[in-house]
GROMACS .gro file of C-alpha atoms in nm:
model
  225
    1UNK     CA    1   0.672  -2.683  -0.498
    2UNK     CA    2   0.945  -2.429  -0.440
    3UNK     CA    3   1.072  -2.450  -0.079
    4UNK     CA    4   1.016  -2.079  -0.017
    5UNK     CA    5   0.651  -2.119  -0.120
    6UNK     CA    6   0.578  -2.408   0.117
    7UNK     CA    7   0.299  -2.291   0.355
    8UNK     CA    8   0.501  -2.364   0.670
    9UNK     CA    9   0.809  -2.186   0.536
   10UNK     CA   10   0.603  -1.887   0.424
   11UNK     CA   11   0.430  -1.863   0.762
   12UNK     CA   12   0.764  -1.867   0.945
   13UNK     CA   13   0.924  -1.612   0.716
   14UNK     CA   14   0.616  -1.387   0.736
   15UNK     CA   15   0.634  -1.394   1.116
   16UNK     CA   16   1.006  -1.309   1.112
   17UNK     CA   17   0.956  -1.032   0.857
   18UNK     CA   18   0.668  -0.877   1.053
   19UNK     CA   19   0.880  -0.879   1.371
   20UNK     CA   20   1.164  -0.713   1.181
   21UNK     CA   21   0.935  -0.445   1.038
   22UNK     CA   22   0.779  -0.378   1.378
   23UNK     CA   23   1.126  -0.320   1.525
   24UNK     CA   24   1.244  -0.102   1.239
   25UNK     CA   25   0.933   0.112   1.201
   26UNK     CA   26   0.896   0.168   1.576
   27UNK     CA   27   1.258   0.281   1.618
   28UNK     CA   28   1.262   0.510   1.312
   29UNK     CA   29   1.241   0.885   1.374
   30UNK     CA   30   0.959   0.987   1.141
   31UNK     CA   31   0.907   1.329   0.988
   32UNK     CA   32   0.552   1.392   0.865
   33UNK     CA   33   0.460   1.657   0.608
   34UNK     CA   34   0.106   1.780   0.530
   35UNK     CA   35  -0.040   1.561   0.804
   36UNK     CA   36  -0.326   1.800   0.895
   37UNK     CA   37  -0.564   1.709   0.607
   38UNK     CA   38  -0.511   1.344   0.690
   39UNK     CA   39  -0.588   1.402   1.057
   40UNK     CA   40  -0.911   1.575   0.947
   41UNK     CA   41  -1.016   1.271   0.742
   42UNK     CA   42  -0.936   1.041   1.032
   43UNK     CA   43  -1.157   1.250   1.260
   44UNK     CA   44  -1.434   1.274   1.000
   45UNK     CA   45  -1.442   0.899   0.938
   46UNK     CA   46  -1.579   0.730   0.630
   47UNK     CA   47  -1.415   0.534   0.353
   48UNK     CA   48  -1.076   0.642   0.224
   49UNK     CA   49  -0.833   0.506  -0.036
   50UNK     CA   50  -0.459   0.521   0.039
   51UNK     CA   51  -0.205   0.479  -0.242
   52UNK     CA   52   0.171   0.432  -0.223
   53UNK     CA   53   0.410   0.278  -0.473
   54UNK     CA   54   0.482  -0.094  -0.444
   55UNK     CA   55   0.847  -0.027  -0.358
   56UNK     CA   56   0.731   0.141  -0.034
   57UNK     CA   57   0.509  -0.143   0.087
   58UNK     CA   58   0.741  -0.229   0.378
   59UNK     CA   59   0.734   0.132   0.499
   60UNK     CA   60   0.361   0.185   0.463
   61UNK     CA   61   0.240   0.072   0.810
   62UNK     CA   62   0.415   0.376   0.957
   63UNK     CA   63   0.178   0.617   0.784
   64UNK     CA   64  -0.146   0.479   0.931
   65UNK     CA   65  -0.224   0.535   1.300
   66UNK     CA   66  -0.433   0.233   1.395
   67UNK     CA   67  -0.544   0.401   1.718
   68UNK     CA   68  -0.705   0.697   1.539
   69UNK     CA   69  -0.757   0.619   1.172
   70UNK     CA   70  -1.018   0.416   0.988
   71UNK     CA   71  -0.977   0.040   1.014
   72UNK     CA   72  -0.757  -0.065   0.720
   73UNK     CA   73  -0.751  -0.336   0.460
   74UNK     CA   74  -0.471  -0.389   0.208
   75UNK     CA   75  -0.525  -0.501  -0.152
   76UNK     CA   76  -0.283  -0.790  -0.214
   77UNK     CA   77  -0.240  -1.001  -0.527
   78UNK     CA   78  -0.342  -1.365  -0.559
   79UNK     CA   79   0.016  -1.471  -0.638
   80UNK     CA   80   0.214  -1.707  -0.410
   81UNK     CA   81   0.431  -1.410  -0.313
   82UNK     CA   82   0.111  -1.228  -0.222
   83UNK     CA   83   0.038  -1.496   0.038
   84UNK     CA   84   0.364  -1.412   0.216
   85UNK     CA   85   0.275  -1.040   0.211
   86UNK     CA   86  -0.076  -1.116   0.334
   87UNK     CA   87   0.050  -1.303   0.639
   88UNK     CA   88   0.314  -1.041   0.720
   89UNK     CA   89   0.086  -0.735   0.700
   90UNK     CA   90  -0.192  -0.912   0.888
   91UNK     CA   91   0.043  -0.954   1.185
   92UNK     CA   92   0.100  -0.578   1.177
   93UNK     CA   93  -0.273  -0.504   1.194
   94UNK     CA   94  -0.346  -0.468   0.823
   95UNK     CA   95  -0.563  -0.757   0.698
   96UNK     CA   96  -0.569  -0.821   0.324
   97UNK     CA   97  -0.829  -0.830   0.053
   98UNK     CA   98  -0.692  -1.071  -0.207
   99UNK     CA   99  -0.709  -0.990  -0.576
  100UNK     CA  100  -0.495  -0.959  -0.887
  101UNK     CA  101  -0.479  -0.767  -1.211
  102UNK     CA  102  -0.631  -0.946  -1.506
  103UNK     CA  103  -0.416  -1.106  -1.777
  104UNK     CA  104  -0.531  -1.241  -2.113
  105UNK     CA  105  -0.324  -1.553  -2.050
  106UNK     CA  106  -0.481  -1.609  -1.706
  107UNK     CA  107  -0.856  -1.535  -1.706
  108UNK     CA  108  -0.886  -1.683  -1.354
  109UNK     CA  109  -0.686  -1.385  -1.229
  110UNK     CA  110  -0.944  -1.150  -1.377
  111UNK     CA  111  -1.215  -1.329  -1.178
  112UNK     CA  112  -1.012  -1.283  -0.861
  113UNK     CA  113  -0.960  -0.917  -0.941
  114UNK     CA  114  -1.332  -0.859  -0.993
  115UNK     CA  115  -1.413  -1.017  -0.656
  116UNK     CA  116  -1.141  -0.809  -0.487
  117UNK     CA  117  -1.291  -0.495  -0.644
  118UNK     CA  118  -1.634  -0.581  -0.505
  119UNK     CA  119  -1.491  -0.653  -0.159
  120UNK     CA  120  -1.289  -0.331  -0.165
  121UNK     CA  121  -1.593  -0.129  -0.269
  122UNK     CA  122  -1.803  -0.281   0.011
  123UNK     CA  123  -1.528  -0.206   0.260
  124UNK     CA  124  -1.504   0.158   0.151
  125UNK     CA  125  -1.880   0.203   0.167
  126UNK     CA  126  -1.873   0.058   0.520
  127UNK     CA  127  -1.633   0.335   0.623
  128UNK     CA  128  -1.301   0.151   0.610
  129UNK     CA  129  -0.964   0.243   0.464
  130UNK     CA  130  -0.829   0.057   0.162
  131UNK     CA  131  -0.454   0.059   0.088
  132UNK     CA  132  -0.347   0.002  -0.273
  133UNK     CA  133  -0.009  -0.020  -0.445
  134UNK     CA  134  -0.128   0.103  -0.786
  135UNK     CA  135   0.177  -0.024  -0.977
  136UNK     CA  136   0.165  -0.372  -0.822
  137UNK     CA  137   0.199  -0.660  -0.833
  138UNK     CA  138   0.395  -0.663  -1.160
  139UNK     CA  139   0.462  -0.303  -1.260
  140UNK     CA  140   0.576  -0.118  -1.463
  141UNK     CA  141   0.738   0.075  -1.181
  142UNK     CA  142   0.545   0.389  -1.076
  143UNK     CA  143   0.286   0.339  -1.348
  144UNK     CA  144  -0.066   0.355  -1.209
  145UNK     CA  145  -0.313   0.083  -1.306
  146UNK     CA  146  -0.681   0.170  -1.326
  147UNK     CA  147  -0.799  -0.007  -1.009
  148UNK     CA  148  -0.754   0.281  -0.764
  149UNK     CA  149  -0.921   0.528  -1.001
  150UNK     CA  150  -1.217   0.298  -1.064
  151UNK     CA  151  -1.266   0.239  -0.691
  152UNK     CA  152  -1.249   0.611  -0.623
  153UNK     CA  153  -1.507   0.685  -0.892
  154UNK     CA  154  -1.742   0.407  -0.779
  155UNK     CA  155  -1.719   0.477  -0.405
  156UNK     CA  156  -1.681   0.854  -0.394
  157UNK     CA  157  -1.416   0.802  -0.125
  158UNK     CA  158  -1.130   1.051  -0.098
  159UNK     CA  159  -0.790   0.937  -0.218
  160UNK     CA  160  -0.471   0.993  -0.019
  161UNK     CA  161  -0.140   0.968  -0.206
  162UNK     CA  162   0.157   0.920   0.026
  163UNK     CA  163   0.530   0.927  -0.036
  164UNK     CA  164   0.748   0.722   0.199
  165UNK     CA  165   1.123   0.699   0.250
  166UNK     CA  166   1.366   0.579   0.515
  167UNK     CA  167   1.740   0.585   0.565
  168UNK     CA  168   1.928   0.367   0.597
  169UNK     CA  169   1.730   0.109   0.404
  170UNK     CA  170   1.795  -0.209   0.210
  171UNK     CA  171   1.708  -0.215  -0.161
  172UNK     CA  172   1.571  -0.553  -0.262
  173UNK     CA  173   1.665  -0.705  -0.598
  174UNK     CA  174   1.306  -0.718  -0.727
  175UNK     CA  175   1.124  -0.559  -1.019
  176UNK     CA  176   1.032  -0.254  -0.808
  177UNK     CA  177   1.363  -0.221  -0.619
  178UNK     CA  178   1.165  -0.242  -0.296
  179UNK     CA  179   1.285  -0.063   0.017
  180UNK     CA  180   1.317  -0.240   0.352
  181UNK     CA  181   1.394  -0.022   0.656
  182UNK     CA  182   1.673  -0.076   0.903
  183UNK     CA  183   1.641  -0.009   1.280
  184UNK     CA  184   1.706   0.328   1.444
  185UNK     CA  185   1.702   0.522   1.118
  186UNK     CA  186   1.520   0.828   0.988
  187UNK     CA  187   1.199   0.830   0.790
  188UNK     CA  188   0.978   1.071   0.600
  189UNK     CA  189   0.606   1.058   0.525
  190UNK     CA  190   0.475   1.317   0.277
  191UNK     CA  191   0.102   1.338   0.202
  192UNK     CA  192  -0.056   1.494  -0.104
  193UNK     CA  193  -0.379   1.684  -0.046
  194UNK     CA  194  -0.687   1.456  -0.054
  195UNK     CA  195  -0.840   1.397  -0.397
  196UNK     CA  196  -1.199   1.317  -0.490
  197UNK     CA  197  -1.288   1.170  -0.827
  198UNK     CA  198  -1.627   1.225  -0.987
  199UNK     CA  199  -1.805   0.938  -1.160
  200UNK     CA  200  -1.764   1.095  -1.503
  201UNK     CA  201  -1.393   1.176  -1.463
  202UNK     CA  202  -1.167   1.040  -1.738
  203UNK     CA  203  -0.981   0.734  -1.611
  204UNK     CA  204  -0.672   0.776  -1.828
  205UNK     CA  205  -0.632   1.139  -1.728
  206UNK     CA  206  -0.665   1.063  -1.357
  207UNK     CA  207  -0.418   0.775  -1.381
  208UNK     CA  208  -0.156   1.001  -1.534
  209UNK     CA  209  -0.220   1.288  -1.293
  210UNK     CA  210  -0.224   1.071  -0.982
  211UNK     CA  211   0.087   0.879  -1.085
  212UNK     CA  212   0.279   1.203  -1.137
  213UNK     CA  213   0.163   1.338  -0.801
  214UNK     CA  214   0.243   1.013  -0.619
  215UNK     CA  215   0.593   1.005  -0.767
  216UNK     CA  216   0.633   1.371  -0.670
  217UNK     CA  217   0.553   1.314  -0.301
  218UNK     CA  218   0.774   1.004  -0.303
  219UNK     CA  219   1.068   1.209  -0.433
  220UNK     CA  220   0.987   1.476  -0.172
  221UNK     CA  221   1.003   1.213   0.103
  222UNK     CA  222   1.341   1.099  -0.025
  223UNK     CA  223   1.465   1.458  -0.036
  224UNK     CA  224   1.370   1.508   0.332
  225UNK     CA  225   1.639   1.254   0.423
   0.00000   0.00000   0.00000
């Protein structure tokens, strides 16, 4: 077993990372664009899907007001690295639903993904919020997989695409060049208008359209800084 994947080591690192994120996100001066439609959905209640790119995972807790918004869950992969993320986000008030994209070489992952889809759908129908990184856990970067679209079609829940940026921030040497905030910086949260997908909507078309829009609001957030 790799030392960094030992349960005790992961638990300790997850606690340290969650403390670091809590400090950084709480001391960042956030600018919020197009917040009004989101406030309306929070007041209305009901299931909602929230999408942000995997590189912005560390910034994402800042966009969701736990005191006013729907209770959240985060879709996290079944990988060992996903266990670290699960423990970290849970400490910040965002419990995980575990699942993973299917791979021909790993049919057990497909089974986990199907169960995660069912859990996510039940959570949305119960009125909760479900956060998804649609290019995770393996990429390609800013390429949307079909999971978010399929959940939106099956549940009828509105979809919120959010761009996130902070400065200064560390860029992690990972496949997605993930961003980790630093304390006392500036941040930007840019929301796209809510989207609703009909059951007969074309999945490939929605994936392309939503990916382009999500990248657009992400670039807009970066431009604000």
